CSV table of C-alpha atoms in Angstrom, one decimal:
chain,number,residue,atom,x,y,z
A,1,MET,CA,101.3,78.7,97.0
A,2,LYS,CA,99.6,80.1,93.9
A,3,ILE,CA,98.6,83.6,95.1
A,4,LEU,CA,96.3,85.9,93.1
A,5,HIS,CA,96.6,89.4,94.5
A,6,HIS,CA,94.1,92.0,93.2
A,7,ASP,CA,94.6,95.7,93.8
A,8,PHE,CA,92.2,97.9,91.7
A,9,GLY,CA,93.9,101.0,93.0
A,10,ARG,CA,97.4,100.2,91.6
A,11,HIS,CA,99.1,101.3,94.8
A,12,ALA,CA,102.9,100.9,95.4
A,13,PHE,CA,102.7,98.9,98.7
A,14,PRO,CA,100.5,96.0,97.5
A,15,VAL,CA,102.7,95.3,94.5
A,16,GLN,CA,105.8,95.4,96.8
A,17,LEU,CA,104.1,92.7,98.9
A,18,SER,CA,103.5,90.7,95.7
A,19,ARG,CA,107.1,90.8,94.8
A,20,ALA,CA,108.2,89.9,98.3
A,21,LEU,CA,105.9,86.9,98.3
A,22,ALA,CA,107.2,85.8,94.9
A,23,ALA,CA,110.8,86.2,96.3
A,24,ARG,CA,109.9,83.5,98.8
A,25,GLY,CA,109.1,81.0,96.1
A,26,HIS,CA,105.4,81.5,95.7
A,27,SER,CA,103.7,82.0,92.2
A,28,VAL,CA,102.1,85.5,92.4
A,29,LEU,CA,99.8,87.0,89.8
A,30,HIS,CA,99.3,90.7,90.7
A,31,LEU,CA,96.1,92.1,89.0
A,32,TYR,CA,95.3,95.8,88.8
A,33,ALA,CA,92.9,98.1,86.9
A,34,GLY,CA,94.4,99.2,83.6
A,35,SER,CA,91.8,101.9,83.1
A,36,ASN,CA,91.8,103.5,86.5
A,37,ASN,CA,93.4,107.0,86.3
A,38,THR,CA,95.2,107.1,89.7
A,39,PRO,CA,98.9,107.2,90.7
A,40,MET,CA,100.4,103.8,90.5
A,41,GLY,CA,103.3,101.8,91.9
A,42,ASN,CA,106.0,100.0,90.0
A,43,LEU,CA,103.8,97.7,87.9
A,44,ASN,CA,106.4,97.1,85.2
A,45,THR,CA,108.4,93.9,84.9
A,46,GLU,CA,111.9,94.6,86.2
A,47,PRO,CA,115.1,92.6,85.5
A,48,GLY,CA,115.5,91.6,89.1
A,49,ASP,CA,111.9,90.4,89.6
A,50,PRO,CA,111.4,86.9,91.1
A,51,PRO,CA,110.6,84.3,88.4
A,52,GLY,CA,107.2,83.6,90.0
A,53,PHE,CA,106.0,87.2,89.8
A,54,GLU,CA,103.6,88.4,87.1
A,55,CYS,CA,101.8,91.8,86.8
A,56,ARG,CA,98.7,91.9,84.6
A,57,ALA,CA,96.1,94.7,83.9
A,58,ILE,CA,92.4,94.1,83.8
A,59,ASP,CA,91.1,96.5,81.2
A,60,THR,CA,87.5,97.3,80.3
A,61,GLY,CA,88.6,99.3,77.2
A,62,ARG,CA,87.4,102.7,78.6
A,63,GLU,CA,88.7,105.2,81.1
A,64,TYR,CA,87.0,104.6,84.5
A,65,ARG,CA,84.1,107.1,84.9
A,66,LYS,CA,84.2,107.5,88.6
A,67,TYR,CA,81.7,110.3,88.8
A,68,ALA,CA,79.3,109.2,86.1
A,69,TYR,CA,77.4,106.9,88.4
A,70,ILE,CA,75.4,104.8,85.9
A,71,GLN,CA,78.4,104.4,83.6
A,72,ARG,CA,80.6,103.6,86.6
A,73,TRP,CA,78.2,100.9,87.8
A,74,ARG,CA,78.2,99.3,84.3
A,75,GLN,CA,82.0,99.5,84.1
A,76,GLU,CA,82.4,98.0,87.6
A,77,ARG,CA,80.1,95.1,86.7
A,78,ALA,CA,82.1,94.4,83.5
A,79,TYR,CA,85.3,94.7,85.5
A,80,ALA,CA,84.0,92.3,88.1
A,81,ALA,CA,83.2,89.7,85.4
A,82,ARG,CA,86.7,89.9,84.0
A,83,LEU,CA,88.2,89.6,87.4
A,84,ALA,CA,86.2,86.5,88.2
A,85,GLN,CA,87.0,85.0,84.9
A,86,THR,CA,90.7,85.4,85.6
A,87,ILE,CA,90.5,83.9,89.0
A,88,ARG,CA,88.7,80.8,87.6
A,89,ALA,CA,91.1,80.4,84.8
A,90,TRP,CA,94.3,80.8,86.9
A,91,GLN,CA,93.1,78.5,89.6
A,92,PRO,CA,95.0,80.0,92.6
A,93,ASP,CA,95.3,78.4,96.0
A,94,VAL,CA,94.4,81.7,97.7
A,95,VAL,CA,93.1,85.1,96.6
A,96,LEU,CA,94.2,88.3,98.4
A,97,GLU,CA,91.6,91.0,97.6
A,98,CYS,CA,92.8,94.6,98.2
A,99,THR,CA,91.2,97.8,96.8
A,100,GLY,CA,88.3,97.8,94.4
A,101,PRO,CA,84.6,98.2,93.8
A,102,THR,CA,82.3,96.2,96.1
A,103,ASP,CA,80.8,94.4,93.1
A,104,GLY,CA,84.3,93.2,92.2
A,105,HIS,CA,84.9,91.9,95.8
A,106,ARG,CA,81.6,90.0,95.6
A,107,ALA,CA,82.5,88.5,92.2
A,108,ALA,CA,86.1,87.6,93.4
A,109,LEU,CA,84.7,85.9,96.5
A,110,THR,CA,82.3,83.8,94.4
A,111,ALA,CA,85.0,82.9,91.8
A,112,SER,CA,87.5,82.0,94.6
A,113,LYS,CA,85.0,79.5,96.1
A,114,GLN,CA,84.4,78.1,92.6
A,115,ALA,CA,88.1,77.6,92.1
A,116,GLY,CA,88.5,76.0,95.5
A,117,ALA,CA,90.7,78.9,96.7
A,118,ARG,CA,90.9,80.6,100.1
A,119,TYR,CA,89.7,84.2,100.0
A,120,VAL,CA,91.4,86.8,102.2
A,121,TYR,CA,89.8,90.3,102.2
A,122,TRP,CA,92.3,93.1,102.8
A,123,LEU,CA,89.9,95.8,104.0
A,124,GLN,CA,91.2,99.2,103.0
A,125,ASP,CA,88.0,101.3,103.3
A,126,VAL,CA,84.6,100.4,104.6
A,127,ASN,CA,83.1,101.3,101.2
A,128,GLY,CA,79.5,100.7,102.1
A,129,VAL,CA,79.5,103.1,105.0
A,130,ALA,CA,81.4,105.7,102.9
A,131,ALA,CA,78.9,105.3,100.1
A,132,TYR,CA,75.9,105.6,102.5
A,133,ASN,CA,77.3,108.8,104.1
A,134,LEU,CA,77.9,110.4,100.7
A,135,LEU,CA,74.9,109.3,98.7
A,136,LYS,CA,72.3,110.1,101.4
A,137,LYS,CA,73.3,113.7,101.2
A,138,LYS,CA,73.4,113.9,97.4
A,139,VAL,CA,70.2,112.0,96.8
A,140,PRO,CA,68.4,111.8,100.2
A,141,VAL,CA,66.0,108.9,99.7
A,142,LEU,CA,67.4,106.9,96.8
A,143,GLY,CA,71.0,107.5,97.8
A,144,ALA,CA,70.5,106.2,101.3
A,145,ALA,CA,68.9,103.0,99.8
A,146,VAL,CA,71.8,102.5,97.5
A,147,GLY,CA,74.2,103.0,100.4
A,148,ARG,CA,72.4,100.4,102.5
A,149,TYR,CA,72.6,98.0,99.5
A,150,TYR,CA,76.3,98.3,99.4
A,151,ILE,CA,76.7,98.0,103.1
A,152,ASN,CA,74.8,94.7,102.9
A,153,MET,CA,77.0,93.6,100.0
A,154,GLU,CA,80.2,94.4,101.8
A,155,ARG,CA,79.0,92.7,104.9
A,156,ALA,CA,78.3,89.5,102.9
A,157,VAL,CA,81.8,89.6,101.4
A,158,VAL,CA,83.4,90.0,104.8
A,159,ARG,CA,81.3,87.2,106.2
A,160,GLY,CA,82.3,84.9,103.3
A,161,SER,CA,86.0,85.6,103.6
A,162,ASP,CA,88.3,83.0,105.2
A,163,ASN,CA,90.3,85.8,106.9
A,164,VAL,CA,90.0,89.6,107.0
A,165,VAL,CA,93.0,91.9,107.2
A,166,LEU,CA,92.2,95.4,108.7
A,167,ILE,CA,94.4,98.4,108.2
A,168,SER,CA,93.3,100.0,111.4
A,169,GLU,CA,91.9,98.9,114.8
A,170,ASP,CA,89.2,101.5,114.1
A,171,PHE,CA,87.5,99.1,111.6
A,172,ALA,CA,87.2,96.3,114.2
A,173,PRO,CA,83.9,97.5,115.9
A,174,ILE,CA,81.9,97.6,112.7
A,175,ILE,CA,83.4,94.3,111.4
A,176,ASN,CA,82.7,92.6,114.7
A,177,GLY,CA,79.2,94.2,114.6
A,178,TRP,CA,78.6,92.3,111.4
A,179,GLY,CA,79.1,89.1,113.2
A,180,ILE,CA,82.7,88.4,112.3
A,181,PRO,CA,84.6,86.8,115.1
A,182,PRO,CA,87.8,88.6,116.2
A,183,GLU,CA,90.0,85.5,115.6
A,184,LYS,CA,89.1,85.7,111.9
A,185,CYS,CA,90.6,89.2,111.7
A,186,GLU,CA,94.1,90.7,111.9
A,187,VAL,CA,95.3,94.3,111.9
A,188,ILE,CA,98.2,95.1,109.6
A,189,PRO,CA,98.6,98.9,109.1
A,190,ASN,CA,99.4,100.1,105.6
A,191,TRP,CA,103.0,101.1,104.8
A,192,ALA,CA,105.0,102.5,101.9
A,193,PRO,CA,108.1,100.9,100.1
A,194,VAL,CA,110.6,102.9,102.1
A,195,GLU,CA,113.5,101.2,100.4
A,196,HIS,CA,112.4,102.6,97.1
A,197,LEU,CA,111.6,106.1,98.4
A,198,PRO,CA,115.0,107.5,99.5
A,199,VAL,CA,115.3,111.0,101.0
A,200,ARG,CA,116.6,113.3,98.2
A,201,GLY,CA,117.9,116.8,98.2
A,202,ARG,CA,115.6,119.8,98.2
A,203,VAL,CA,117.1,121.0,94.9
A,204,ASN,CA,117.0,118.3,92.3
A,205,GLU,CA,116.4,117.8,88.6
A,206,TRP,CA,112.6,117.4,88.8
A,207,GLY,CA,112.2,120.5,91.0
A,208,ARG,CA,114.4,122.6,88.7
A,209,ALA,CA,112.4,121.4,85.6
A,210,HIS,CA,109.1,122.5,87.3
A,211,GLY,CA,110.4,125.8,88.7
A,212,LEU,CA,110.4,124.6,92.3
A,213,ALA,CA,114.1,124.8,93.1
A,214,ASP,CA,113.7,128.2,94.8
A,215,GLY,CA,111.1,129.4,97.2
A,216,PHE,CA,108.9,127.4,99.5
A,217,SER,CA,106.4,124.7,98.4
A,218,PHE,CA,103.4,123.2,100.0
A,219,MET,CA,102.7,120.0,98.0
A,220,TYR,CA,99.8,117.6,97.6
A,221,THR,CA,100.0,114.4,95.5
A,222,GLY,CA,97.3,112.0,94.7
A,223,SER,CA,93.6,111.8,93.8
A,224,LEU,CA,91.2,114.6,94.7
A,225,GLY,CA,87.7,113.0,94.9
A,226,LEU,CA,84.5,113.5,96.8
A,227,LYS,CA,86.2,112.6,100.1
A,228,HIS,CA,88.6,115.5,99.7
A,229,ASN,CA,88.2,119.3,99.9
A,230,PRO,CA,90.2,121.1,97.3
A,231,GLY,CA,88.9,124.4,98.6
A,232,LEU,CA,91.5,124.2,101.3
A,233,PHE,CA,94.2,124.7,98.7
A,234,VAL,CA,92.4,127.7,97.3
A,235,GLU,CA,92.1,129.3,100.7
A,236,LEU,CA,95.7,128.7,101.5
A,237,ALA,CA,96.7,130.3,98.2
A,238,ARG,CA,94.6,133.3,99.0
A,239,GLN,CA,96.0,133.7,102.5
A,240,LEU,CA,99.6,133.4,101.4
A,241,ALA,CA,99.3,135.4,98.1
A,242,GLY,CA,101.3,138.2,99.7
A,243,ASP,CA,104.4,136.0,100.2
A,244,PRO,CA,106.3,135.8,96.9
A,245,ARG,CA,108.3,132.8,98.2
A,246,VAL,CA,105.3,130.4,98.5
A,247,ARG,CA,103.9,128.0,96.0
A,248,ILE,CA,101.0,125.6,96.5
A,249,VAL,CA,101.6,122.6,94.2
A,250,VAL,CA,99.0,120.0,93.5
A,251,LEU,CA,99.7,116.8,91.5
A,252,SER,CA,96.4,115.3,90.7
A,253,GLU,CA,93.9,114.6,87.9
A,254,GLY,CA,90.2,114.4,87.5
A,255,LEU,CA,87.3,116.1,89.2
A,256,GLY,CA,89.2,118.0,92.0
A,257,ALA,CA,92.1,119.0,89.8
A,258,ASP,CA,89.7,120.4,87.2
A,259,TRP,CA,87.9,122.4,89.8
A,260,LEU,CA,91.2,123.8,91.1
A,261,ARG,CA,92.3,124.8,87.6
A,262,GLN,CA,89.1,126.8,87.2
A,263,ALA,CA,89.6,128.5,90.6
A,264,VAL,CA,93.2,129.4,89.6
A,265,GLY,CA,91.9,131.0,86.4
A,266,SER,CA,88.9,132.8,87.9
A,267,GLU,CA,90.8,134.2,90.9
A,268,ASN,CA,94.2,134.6,89.2
A,269,LEU,CA,95.9,132.5,91.9
A,270,ASN,CA,99.4,132.6,90.5
A,271,ASN,CA,100.8,130.9,93.6
A,272,LEU,CA,98.7,127.7,93.0
A,273,THR,CA,99.9,125.2,90.4
A,274,VAL,CA,98.0,122.1,89.3
A,275,MET,CA,99.8,119.4,87.3
A,276,GLY,CA,99.3,115.8,86.5
A,277,TYR,CA,100.4,112.7,88.4
A,278,ALA,CA,104.1,111.9,88.6
A,279,SER,CA,105.5,108.4,87.9
A,280,PHE,CA,106.6,106.2,90.8
A,281,GLU,CA,110.2,106.5,89.5
A,282,GLU,CA,110.0,110.3,89.8
A,283,LEU,CA,108.3,110.3,93.2
A,284,PRO,CA,111.4,110.6,95.4
A,285,ASP,CA,112.5,113.8,93.6
A,286,VAL,CA,108.9,115.1,93.5
A,287,LEU,CA,108.4,114.8,97.2
A,288,ALA,CA,111.9,116.1,97.9
A,289,SER,CA,110.9,119.3,96.0
A,290,ALA,CA,108.4,120.1,98.8
A,291,ASP,CA,109.0,121.9,102.0
A,292,VAL,CA,105.7,120.7,103.5
A,293,LEU,CA,103.6,117.7,102.3
A,294,VAL,CA,99.8,118.1,102.6
A,295,SER,CA,96.9,115.6,102.9
A,296,VAL,CA,93.2,116.4,103.3
A,297,LEU,CA,90.0,114.4,103.9
A,298,GLN,CA,86.4,115.5,104.3
A,299,PRO,CA,84.8,115.3,107.8
A,300,ASP,CA,82.5,112.4,106.7
A,301,ALA,CA,85.6,110.2,106.1
A,302,GLY,CA,85.8,109.7,109.8
A,303,VAL,CA,87.9,106.6,110.7
A,304,PHE,CA,86.8,104.6,107.5
A,305,SER,CA,89.2,106.1,105.0
A,306,VAL,CA,92.9,106.2,105.8
A,307,PRO,CA,94.9,108.1,103.1
A,308,SER,CA,97.8,105.9,102.0
A,309,LYS,CA,99.7,108.9,100.7
A,310,VAL,CA,100.5,109.8,104.3
A,311,ASN,CA,102.8,106.7,104.5
A,312,THR,CA,104.5,107.7,101.3
A,313,TYR,CA,105.0,111.2,102.6
A,314,LEU,CA,106.6,109.9,105.8
A,315,CYS,CA,109.3,108.2,103.7
A,316,ALA,CA,110.3,111.6,102.1
A,317,GLY,CA,111.6,113.1,105.4
A,318,ARG,CA,109.4,116.2,105.1
A,319,PRO,CA,107.0,117.6,107.6
A,320,LEU,CA,103.3,116.9,107.1
A,321,LEU,CA,100.3,119.1,107.2
A,322,LEU,CA,97.0,117.3,107.6
A,323,ALA,CA,93.3,118.4,107.5
A,324,VAL,CA,91.7,115.2,108.5
A,325,PRO,CA,89.3,114.1,111.2
A,326,ALA,CA,91.0,113.8,114.6
A,327,GLU,CA,89.8,110.3,115.0
A,328,ASN,CA,91.4,109.2,111.7
A,329,LEU,CA,94.4,106.9,112.0
A,330,ALA,CA,96.5,109.3,109.8
A,331,ALA,CA,96.0,112.2,112.2
A,332,ARG,CA,96.9,110.0,115.2
A,333,LEU,CA,99.9,108.6,113.5
A,334,VAL,CA,101.4,111.9,112.3
A,335,THR,CA,100.9,113.7,115.6
A,336,GLY,CA,102.0,110.7,117.7
A,337,ALA,CA,105.2,110.4,115.6
A,338,GLY,CA,105.9,114.2,115.8
A,339,ALA,CA,105.9,114.2,112.0
A,340,GLY,CA,103.7,117.2,111.4
A,341,LEU,CA,100.6,119.1,112.3
A,342,ALA,CA,97.0,118.0,112.0
A,343,VAL,CA,93.8,120.0,112.1
A,344,ALA,CA,90.1,119.2,111.6
A,345,PRO,CA,89.1,119.4,108.0
A,346,SER,CA,86.4,122.0,108.7
A,347,ASP,CA,88.9,124.2,110.5
A,348,VAL,CA,90.0,126.3,107.5
A,349,ASN,CA,91.5,129.0,109.7
A,350,GLY,CA,93.4,126.4,111.7
A,351,PHE,CA,94.7,124.8,108.5
A,352,VAL,CA,96.1,128.2,107.3
A,353,GLU,CA,97.6,128.9,110.7
A,354,ALA,CA,99.3,125.5,110.9
A,355,ALA,CA,100.7,126.1,107.4
A,356,LYS,CA,102.0,129.5,108.5
A,357,GLN,CA,103.5,127.9,111.6
A,358,LEU,CA,105.5,125.4,109.4
A,359,LEU,CA,106.4,128.1,107.0
A,360,ALA,CA,107.9,130.3,109.8
A,361,SER,CA,109.9,127.6,111.6
A,362,GLU,CA,112.8,125.8,109.9
A,363,GLU,CA,113.5,124.1,113.2
A,364,LEU,CA,110.0,122.7,113.4
A,365,ARG,CA,110.1,121.5,109.8
A,366,SER,CA,113.5,119.8,110.3
A,367,THR,CA,112.3,118.0,113.5
A,368,CYS,CA,109.1,116.8,111.9
A,369,GLY,CA,111.0,115.7,108.8
A,370,ARG,CA,113.5,113.6,110.8
A,371,ASN,CA,110.7,112.1,112.8
A,372,ALA,CA,108.7,111.2,109.7
A,373,ARG,CA,111.6,109.3,108.1
A,374,ALA,CA,112.5,107.6,111.4
A,375,TYR,CA,108.9,106.4,111.7
A,376,ALA,CA,108.9,105.0,108.2
A,377,GLU,CA,112.2,103.2,108.7
A,378,SER,CA,111.1,101.6,112.0
A,379,HIS,CA,107.6,100.6,110.9
A,380,PHE,CA,107.8,99.7,107.2
A,381,ASN,CA,109.9,96.6,107.2
A,382,ILE,CA,108.6,94.5,104.3
A,383,GLU,CA,110.1,91.3,105.5
A,384,HIS,CA,108.2,91.5,108.8
A,385,ILE,CA,105.0,92.5,107.0
A,386,THR,CA,105.4,89.6,104.5
A,387,ASP,CA,105.8,87.2,107.4
A,388,THR,CA,102.4,88.1,108.7
A,389,PHE,CA,100.7,88.0,105.3
A,390,GLU,CA,102.3,84.7,104.4
A,391,ARG,CA,100.9,83.1,107.6
A,392,ILE,CA,97.4,84.5,107.0
A,393,LEU,CA,97.5,83.4,103.3
A,394,ARG,CA,98.5,79.9,104.4
A,395,GLY,CA,95.6,79.8,106.8
A,396,ASP,CA,97.9,79.4,109.8
A,397,LYS,CA,96.2,82.2,111.8
């Protein structure tokens, strides 16, 4: 097959899937956003890559303005037009649409039909519902209307898809409520490329270079946007300021990272460090430099946003500390696997107490770390995952 795979977010696990499909003899064009400032997977051409594999950036010429809403809307429209143009020019047999703006999904669906290609929608977030919940609070009347507009657009994309891949059973009720028959959908939980994320020693070159070889580190890596609460890191830094061993390390860029830097300066939080994203090649050593890996989500995220960083954390063999809604798949996964502790995102005291519990017990940390890696090794088999995607892409479901 000629498979065009689009992942605006530049994640590590979709590009791993593209390589695995190409290794089976398919021609795979993996598209991603060149101007989206987020952590990214291995998008460089490697000597061992299959001959049918190609990675290509779609670039609008400007950095993605995620929080400047009018500019963002214009950029997303321009991006959608370039994505559609690429689909029509490449003439794939099937389009696998992963993360991206809803305008882009609609354009990709239309272009796929024009090219005579099947369209498989890999639903990572229910963006319309998330937009509605966020915007109705920020701009009560207009925001709610815009949110409903995107819910309707997303519903139309889902209805127009040949198949829909859900990352969680939690998405099924809303998708079925949109009139999508269950036989058109399949659940494939997200994963991380465990083979490329080995467990490394606590003391390593990256950690030494950043002053993390000694002491105790709580670490967060990834974006910090409107669905995250960076204030939790500030409160943790305040509460643990009296322990000279402890560092809170945040690897992020953009709105949340800027806010944290201001808080560090205004409160003189010397135990809170904010730095930029690490490369995918550095990631094993970065995660190994942590004693506890942290993920946070706002209460409004509910079940509709599952942080993919949690899967990456599991590979590192470190305990996890989550402040996410109890109904979210990430919370259920981590607690069910015995890989860490999870509290409600609004429970600031509970978050700090859970952090102190992990800080105090080496035995708890070791047990959670072993369980985390064991879960990753038993659930993130790329060959089994590719079998399922290949069947769906062929239309054999």
